mmCIF file of C-alpha atoms and ligand atoms in Angstrom:
data_model
loop_
_atom_site.group_PDB
_atom_site.id
_atom_site.type_symbol
_atom_site.label_atom_id
_atom_site.label_comp_id
_atom_site.label_asym_id
_atom_site.label_seq_id
_atom_site.Cartn_x
_atom_site.Cartn_y
_atom_site.Cartn_z
ATOM 1 C CA MET A 1 114.967 -144.375 13.960
ATOM 2 C CA ARG A 2 111.776 -141.883 14.137
ATOM 3 C CA PHE A 3 110.230 -141.434 17.045
ATOM 4 C CA ILE A 4 106.578 -142.863 16.381
ATOM 5 C CA ASN A 5 105.388 -143.048 19.789
ATOM 6 C CA THR A 6 106.057 -142.149 22.823
ATOM 7 C CA ASN A 7 104.731 -142.689 26.593
ATOM 8 C CA PHE A 8 105.656 -140.779 29.836
ATOM 9 C CA ILE A 9 106.040 -144.141 32.140
ATOM 10 C CA LYS A 10 107.346 -143.239 35.300
ATOM 11 C CA SER A 11 109.240 -140.977 37.896
ATOM 12 C CA ALA A 12 112.084 -142.033 40.114
ATOM 13 C CA SER A 13 113.884 -140.122 42.731
ATOM 14 C CA ALA A 14 116.071 -143.306 43.601
ATOM 15 C CA ARG A 15 117.435 -146.571 42.950
ATOM 16 C CA ASP A 16 114.966 -148.760 43.920
ATOM 17 C CA GLY A 17 112.450 -146.803 41.621
ATOM 18 C CA PHE A 18 114.510 -147.068 38.429
ATOM 19 C CA ILE A 19 113.809 -149.183 35.945
ATOM 20 C CA PHE A 20 115.838 -152.411 34.486
ATOM 21 C CA ASP A 21 114.522 -154.212 32.287
ATOM 22 C CA GLU A 22 115.309 -155.341 28.782
ATOM 23 C CA LEU A 23 114.954 -152.398 26.631
ATOM 24 C CA PRO A 24 118.146 -150.561 26.208
ATOM 25 C CA GLN A 25 118.136 -146.973 27.530
ATOM 26 C CA ILE A 26 119.281 -143.512 26.323
ATOM 27 C CA ALA A 27 119.748 -141.091 28.841
ATOM 28 C CA ILE A 28 119.468 -137.049 28.664
ATOM 29 C CA VAL A 29 121.772 -134.875 30.593
ATOM 30 C CA GLY A 30 122.701 -131.121 30.966
ATOM 31 C CA ARG A 31 123.065 -128.151 33.087
ATOM 32 C CA SER A 32 119.858 -126.610 34.251
ATOM 33 C CA ASN A 33 118.387 -124.095 31.255
ATOM 34 C CA VAL A 34 120.396 -125.598 28.855
ATOM 35 C CA GLY A 35 117.092 -126.869 26.544
ATOM 36 C CA LYS A 36 116.456 -130.036 27.644
ATOM 37 C CA SER A 37 112.665 -130.254 28.187
ATOM 38 C CA SER A 38 112.500 -128.517 24.760
ATOM 39 C CA LEU A 39 114.669 -131.062 23.198
ATOM 40 C CA ILE A 40 112.748 -133.999 24.474
ATOM 41 C CA ASN A 41 109.620 -132.057 23.057
ATOM 42 C CA MET A 42 111.290 -131.921 19.768
ATOM 43 C CA LEU A 43 111.656 -135.520 19.612
ATOM 44 C CA THR A 44 109.126 -136.747 20.736
ATOM 45 C CA ASN A 45 106.998 -133.958 18.654
ATOM 46 C CA ASN A 46 104.617 -133.236 21.565
ATOM 47 C CA LYS A 47 104.924 -129.861 23.434
ATOM 48 C CA LYS A 48 104.418 -131.007 26.746
ATOM 49 C CA MET A 49 105.844 -134.430 27.060
ATOM 50 C CA ALA A 50 108.416 -132.943 29.397
ATOM 51 C CA LYS A 51 107.085 -129.855 30.835
ATOM 52 C CA THR A 52 109.606 -126.839 30.070
ATOM 53 C CA SER A 53 108.420 -124.815 33.473
ATOM 54 C CA ALA A 54 109.731 -127.979 35.284
ATOM 55 C CA THR A 55 108.642 -127.266 38.900
ATOM 56 C CA PRO A 56 110.946 -127.777 41.829
ATOM 57 C CA GLY A 57 110.454 -130.783 43.121
ATOM 58 C CA ARG A 58 110.028 -132.426 39.314
ATOM 59 C CA THR A 59 113.411 -131.397 38.308
ATOM 60 C CA ARG A 60 115.446 -134.095 40.661
ATOM 61 C CA LEU A 61 113.622 -136.980 39.676
ATOM 62 C CA VAL A 62 114.629 -139.550 36.711
ATOM 63 C CA ASN A 63 111.737 -139.586 34.363
ATOM 64 C CA TYR A 64 111.288 -142.399 32.381
ATOM 65 C CA PHE A 65 109.358 -142.000 28.597
ATOM 66 C CA LYS A 66 109.158 -145.197 26.124
ATOM 67 C CA VAL A 67 109.565 -144.629 22.678
ATOM 68 C CA ASN A 68 108.226 -146.754 19.696
ATOM 69 C CA ASN A 69 107.978 -149.893 22.916
ATOM 70 C CA GLU A 70 112.125 -150.080 21.761
ATOM 71 C CA PHE A 71 113.608 -148.509 24.275
ATOM 72 C CA TYR A 72 113.743 -145.891 27.139
ATOM 73 C CA LEU A 73 114.878 -142.030 26.912
ATOM 74 C CA VAL A 74 115.731 -141.262 29.954
ATOM 75 C CA ASP A 75 115.557 -137.382 31.539
ATOM 76 C CA LEU A 76 118.044 -136.946 33.787
ATOM 77 C CA PRO A 77 118.188 -134.147 36.783
ATOM 78 C CA GLY A 78 119.761 -131.097 35.494
ATOM 79 C CA TYR A 79 123.053 -130.288 37.195
ATOM 80 C CA GLY A 80 124.787 -127.159 38.092
ATOM 81 C CA TYR A 81 122.802 -124.000 38.784
ATOM 82 C CA ASN A 82 119.607 -124.729 40.404
ATOM 83 C CA ARG A 83 117.256 -122.383 40.022
ATOM 84 C CA ALA A 84 114.603 -123.903 42.439
ATOM 85 C CA SER A 85 117.121 -123.466 45.416
ATOM 86 C CA LYS A 86 118.769 -120.498 44.079
ATOM 87 C CA SER A 87 122.127 -121.844 44.733
ATOM 88 C CA THR A 88 125.168 -123.591 43.149
ATOM 89 C CA SER A 89 126.533 -126.544 43.412
ATOM 90 C CA ASP A 90 129.804 -127.569 42.520
ATOM 91 C CA SER A 91 128.243 -131.939 41.852
ATOM 92 C CA TRP A 92 125.560 -133.340 40.598
ATOM 93 C CA ASP A 93 122.953 -134.948 42.252
ATOM 94 C CA MET A 94 123.304 -138.415 43.968
ATOM 95 C CA VAL A 95 120.682 -139.748 42.176
ATOM 96 C CA LEU A 96 123.134 -139.343 38.928
ATOM 97 C CA ASN A 97 125.898 -141.383 40.072
ATOM 98 C CA GLU A 98 122.870 -143.940 41.335
ATOM 99 C CA TYR A 99 121.556 -144.073 37.402
ATOM 100 C CA PHE A 100 124.844 -144.357 35.877
ATOM 101 C CA THR A 101 126.805 -146.952 38.174
ATOM 102 C CA ASP A 102 125.876 -150.452 37.190
ATOM 103 C CA ASN A 103 123.649 -149.913 34.685
ATOM 104 C CA SER A 104 124.134 -152.351 31.683
ATOM 105 C CA GLN A 105 121.062 -151.423 29.801
ATOM 106 C CA LEU A 106 122.017 -147.593 29.463
ATOM 107 C CA LYS A 107 123.528 -147.762 25.659
ATOM 108 C CA VAL A 108 124.380 -143.608 25.529
ATOM 109 C CA VAL A 109 124.040 -140.743 26.755
ATOM 110 C CA LEU A 110 122.858 -137.229 25.380
ATOM 111 C CA LEU A 111 125.011 -134.529 26.957
ATOM 112 C CA LEU A 112 123.267 -131.583 25.925
ATOM 113 C CA LEU A 113 125.486 -127.642 25.783
ATOM 114 C CA ASP A 114 124.013 -124.523 25.018
ATOM 115 C CA SER A 115 125.673 -123.739 21.257
ATOM 116 C CA ARG A 116 126.410 -120.322 22.615
ATOM 117 C CA MET A 117 128.612 -120.707 25.734
ATOM 118 C CA SER A 118 131.624 -122.525 26.542
ATOM 119 C CA ALA A 119 131.467 -126.426 28.328
ATOM 120 C CA THR A 120 131.452 -125.854 32.140
ATOM 121 C CA GLU A 121 133.828 -127.620 34.678
ATOM 122 C CA LEU A 122 130.974 -129.662 35.551
ATOM 123 C CA ASP A 123 129.961 -130.553 31.508
ATOM 124 C CA LYS A 124 133.748 -131.370 31.442
ATOM 125 C CA LYS A 125 133.842 -133.484 34.602
ATOM 126 C CA MET A 126 130.273 -134.972 33.426
ATOM 127 C CA LEU A 127 131.758 -136.217 30.244
ATOM 128 C CA ASP A 128 135.229 -137.704 32.129
ATOM 129 C CA TYR A 129 133.022 -139.587 34.715
ATOM 130 C CA LEU A 130 131.407 -140.975 31.803
ATOM 131 C CA ALA A 131 134.038 -141.814 29.990
ATOM 132 C CA ASP A 132 136.108 -143.598 32.674
ATOM 133 C CA LEU A 133 132.421 -145.609 33.198
ATOM 134 C CA GLU A 134 132.861 -146.690 29.629
ATOM 135 C CA ILE A 135 129.296 -144.936 28.804
ATOM 136 C CA PRO A 136 129.407 -143.648 25.460
ATOM 137 C CA ALA A 137 128.163 -139.752 24.719
ATOM 138 C CA ILE A 138 127.229 -137.810 22.148
ATOM 139 C CA ILE A 139 127.070 -133.929 22.488
ATOM 140 C CA ILE A 140 124.188 -131.878 21.682
ATOM 141 C CA LEU A 141 124.050 -128.296 20.752
ATOM 142 C CA THR A 142 121.090 -126.428 21.763
ATOM 143 C CA LYS A 143 119.564 -123.501 20.641
ATOM 144 C CA THR A 144 121.797 -123.062 17.345
ATOM 145 C CA ASP A 145 118.927 -120.736 15.761
ATOM 146 C CA LYS A 146 120.476 -117.844 18.093
ATOM 147 C CA ILE A 147 124.018 -118.076 16.587
ATOM 148 C CA THR A 148 124.616 -117.861 12.764
ATOM 149 C CA ARG A 149 126.266 -120.818 10.709
ATOM 150 C CA SER A 150 130.018 -119.447 11.183
ATOM 151 C CA GLN A 151 129.654 -119.041 14.911
ATOM 152 C CA LEU A 152 128.025 -122.566 15.012
ATOM 153 C CA ASN A 153 131.039 -123.896 12.647
ATOM 154 C CA ASP A 154 133.517 -122.333 15.438
ATOM 155 C CA ARG A 155 131.689 -123.481 18.497
ATOM 156 C CA VAL A 156 131.764 -127.139 17.048
ATOM 157 C CA ASN A 157 135.647 -126.802 16.119
ATOM 158 C CA LYS A 158 136.498 -125.628 19.452
ATOM 159 C CA ILE A 159 134.354 -127.835 21.648
ATOM 160 C CA ALA A 160 135.744 -130.853 19.748
ATOM 161 C CA SER A 161 139.445 -129.231 20.374
ATOM 162 C CA GLU A 162 138.893 -128.773 24.203
ATOM 163 C CA LEU A 163 137.186 -131.632 24.903
ATOM 164 C CA ARG A 164 138.959 -134.008 22.721
ATOM 165 C CA PHE A 165 135.909 -134.987 20.793
ATOM 166 C CA ASN A 166 135.492 -136.568 17.373
ATOM 167 C CA LYS A 167 132.832 -133.781 15.182
ATOM 168 C CA ILE A 168 130.692 -136.584 14.138
ATOM 169 C CA ARG A 169 129.462 -136.999 17.716
ATOM 170 C CA ILE A 170 128.389 -133.109 18.092
ATOM 171 C CA ILE A 171 125.039 -132.450 17.263
ATOM 172 C CA PRO A 172 124.145 -129.233 16.254
ATOM 173 C CA THR A 173 119.983 -128.723 17.439
ATOM 174 C CA SER A 174 117.348 -125.876 17.445
ATOM 175 C CA ALA A 175 113.735 -126.801 19.509
ATOM 176 C CA ASN A 176 112.689 -123.604 17.509
ATOM 177 C CA LYS A 177 113.223 -124.044 14.270
ATOM 178 C CA LYS A 178 113.045 -128.267 14.771
ATOM 179 C CA ILE A 179 116.487 -128.869 13.827
ATOM 180 C CA GLY A 180 118.083 -132.321 14.716
ATOM 181 C CA VAL A 181 115.774 -134.830 14.789
ATOM 182 C CA GLU A 182 117.056 -137.205 12.095
ATOM 183 C CA SER A 183 120.298 -136.738 13.129
ATOM 184 C CA ILE A 184 119.511 -137.728 16.617
ATOM 185 C CA GLY A 185 117.502 -140.382 15.445
ATOM 186 C CA ASP A 186 120.072 -141.875 13.214
ATOM 187 C CA ILE A 187 122.557 -142.014 15.470
ATOM 188 C CA LEU A 188 120.614 -143.321 18.096
ATOM 189 C CA GLU A 189 119.470 -146.424 15.808
ATOM 190 C CA ASN A 190 123.518 -147.679 16.064
ATOM 191 C CA TYR A 191 123.183 -147.460 19.825
ATOM 192 C CA ILE A 192 119.203 -149.156 20.137
ATOM 193 C CA ASN A 193 120.343 -151.945 18.387
ATOM 194 C CA LYS A 194 123.977 -152.482 20.293
ATOM 195 C CA LYS A 195 123.812 -155.593 22.749
HETATM 196 P P1 GDP B 201 115.717 -127.275 30.745
HETATM 197 O O1 GDP B 201 115.968 -126.323 31.777
HETATM 198 O O2 GDP B 201 117.118 -128.104 30.309
HETATM 199 O O3 GDP B 201 114.913 -127.902 30.627
HETATM 200 O O4 GDP B 201 115.677 -126.019 29.263
HETATM 201 P P2 GDP B 201 113.907 -126.232 28.639
HETATM 202 O O5 GDP B 201 113.705 -126.451 27.757
HETATM 203 O O6 GDP B 201 112.985 -125.484 29.899
HETATM 204 O O7 GDP B 201 114.504 -124.439 28.265
HETATM 205 C C1 GDP B 201 115.226 -123.363 28.899
HETATM 206 C C2 GDP B 201 114.812 -122.025 27.795
HETATM 207 O O8 GDP B 201 115.422 -122.130 26.644
HETATM 208 C C3 GDP B 201 113.558 -121.973 27.829
HETATM 209 O O9 GDP B 201 113.089 -120.350 27.722
HETATM 210 C C4 GDP B 201 113.409 -122.381 26.629
HETATM 211 O O10 GDP B 201 112.145 -121.485 25.559
HETATM 212 C C5 GDP B 201 114.827 -121.640 25.631
HETATM 213 N N1 GDP B 201 114.859 -122.701 24.996
HETATM 214 C C6 GDP B 201 115.031 -123.996 24.479
HETATM 215 N N2 GDP B 201 115.647 -124.834 23.342
HETATM 216 C C7 GDP B 201 115.656 -123.409 22.743
HETATM 217 C C8 GDP B 201 116.014 -123.404 21.055
HETATM 218 O O11 GDP B 201 115.979 -124.551 20.609
HETATM 219 N N3 GDP B 201 115.958 -122.491 20.707
HETATM 220 C C9 GDP B 201 116.141 -121.190 21.286
HETATM 221 N N4 GDP B 201 116.112 -119.679 21.268
HETATM 222 N N5 GDP B 201 115.433 -121.182 22.680
HETATM 223 C C10 GDP B 201 115.173 -122.582 22.932
#
């Protein structure tokens, strides 16, 4: 699967604004500043698709992008450190619960982790939560241009063992170097066509 044509459809702040139609959905989630906007811009080949300097109001929203008229890429609010209010939070926004619950069109979640850092408790909580709901997850490692190849290998091994995650479901990426687009496209292909 290649991102040929992506259109921003809408933002929603609560369930009554969410999209539930026949198209499958792929969601992207991660703590604030992990590189989510940059990843969306890389995948869609459009520097302005997701606003990298997200404004406070917009960061709490669920943003829907329609890709190739085939599926929705759903940009979920970042969790953890909230730059907007300069406060820390030990839970994620209610809007995430609302989005994940009873969403049969959601096929897989891309959970972003900064390749330089260990997974936080919130990241682990998110993965456990998705597993409980039987929602498949893929780990996307961001900013791999900032570490060496051997450091990257170490991180992949560590994350796989710490989070009990299969290595083939951990995808290294770099928005700066445009690494990972094909790998993500290949993996998403299977989920988009899953009934
Ligand atoms: P978001 O808050 O998760 O949407 O994160 P952003 O996409 O806004 O990125 C947060 C910061 O990390 C910005 O300063 C980006 O320029 C930087 N960043 C994101 N992706 C990469 C990457 O692949 N490589 C490097 N070196 N920096 C990145």
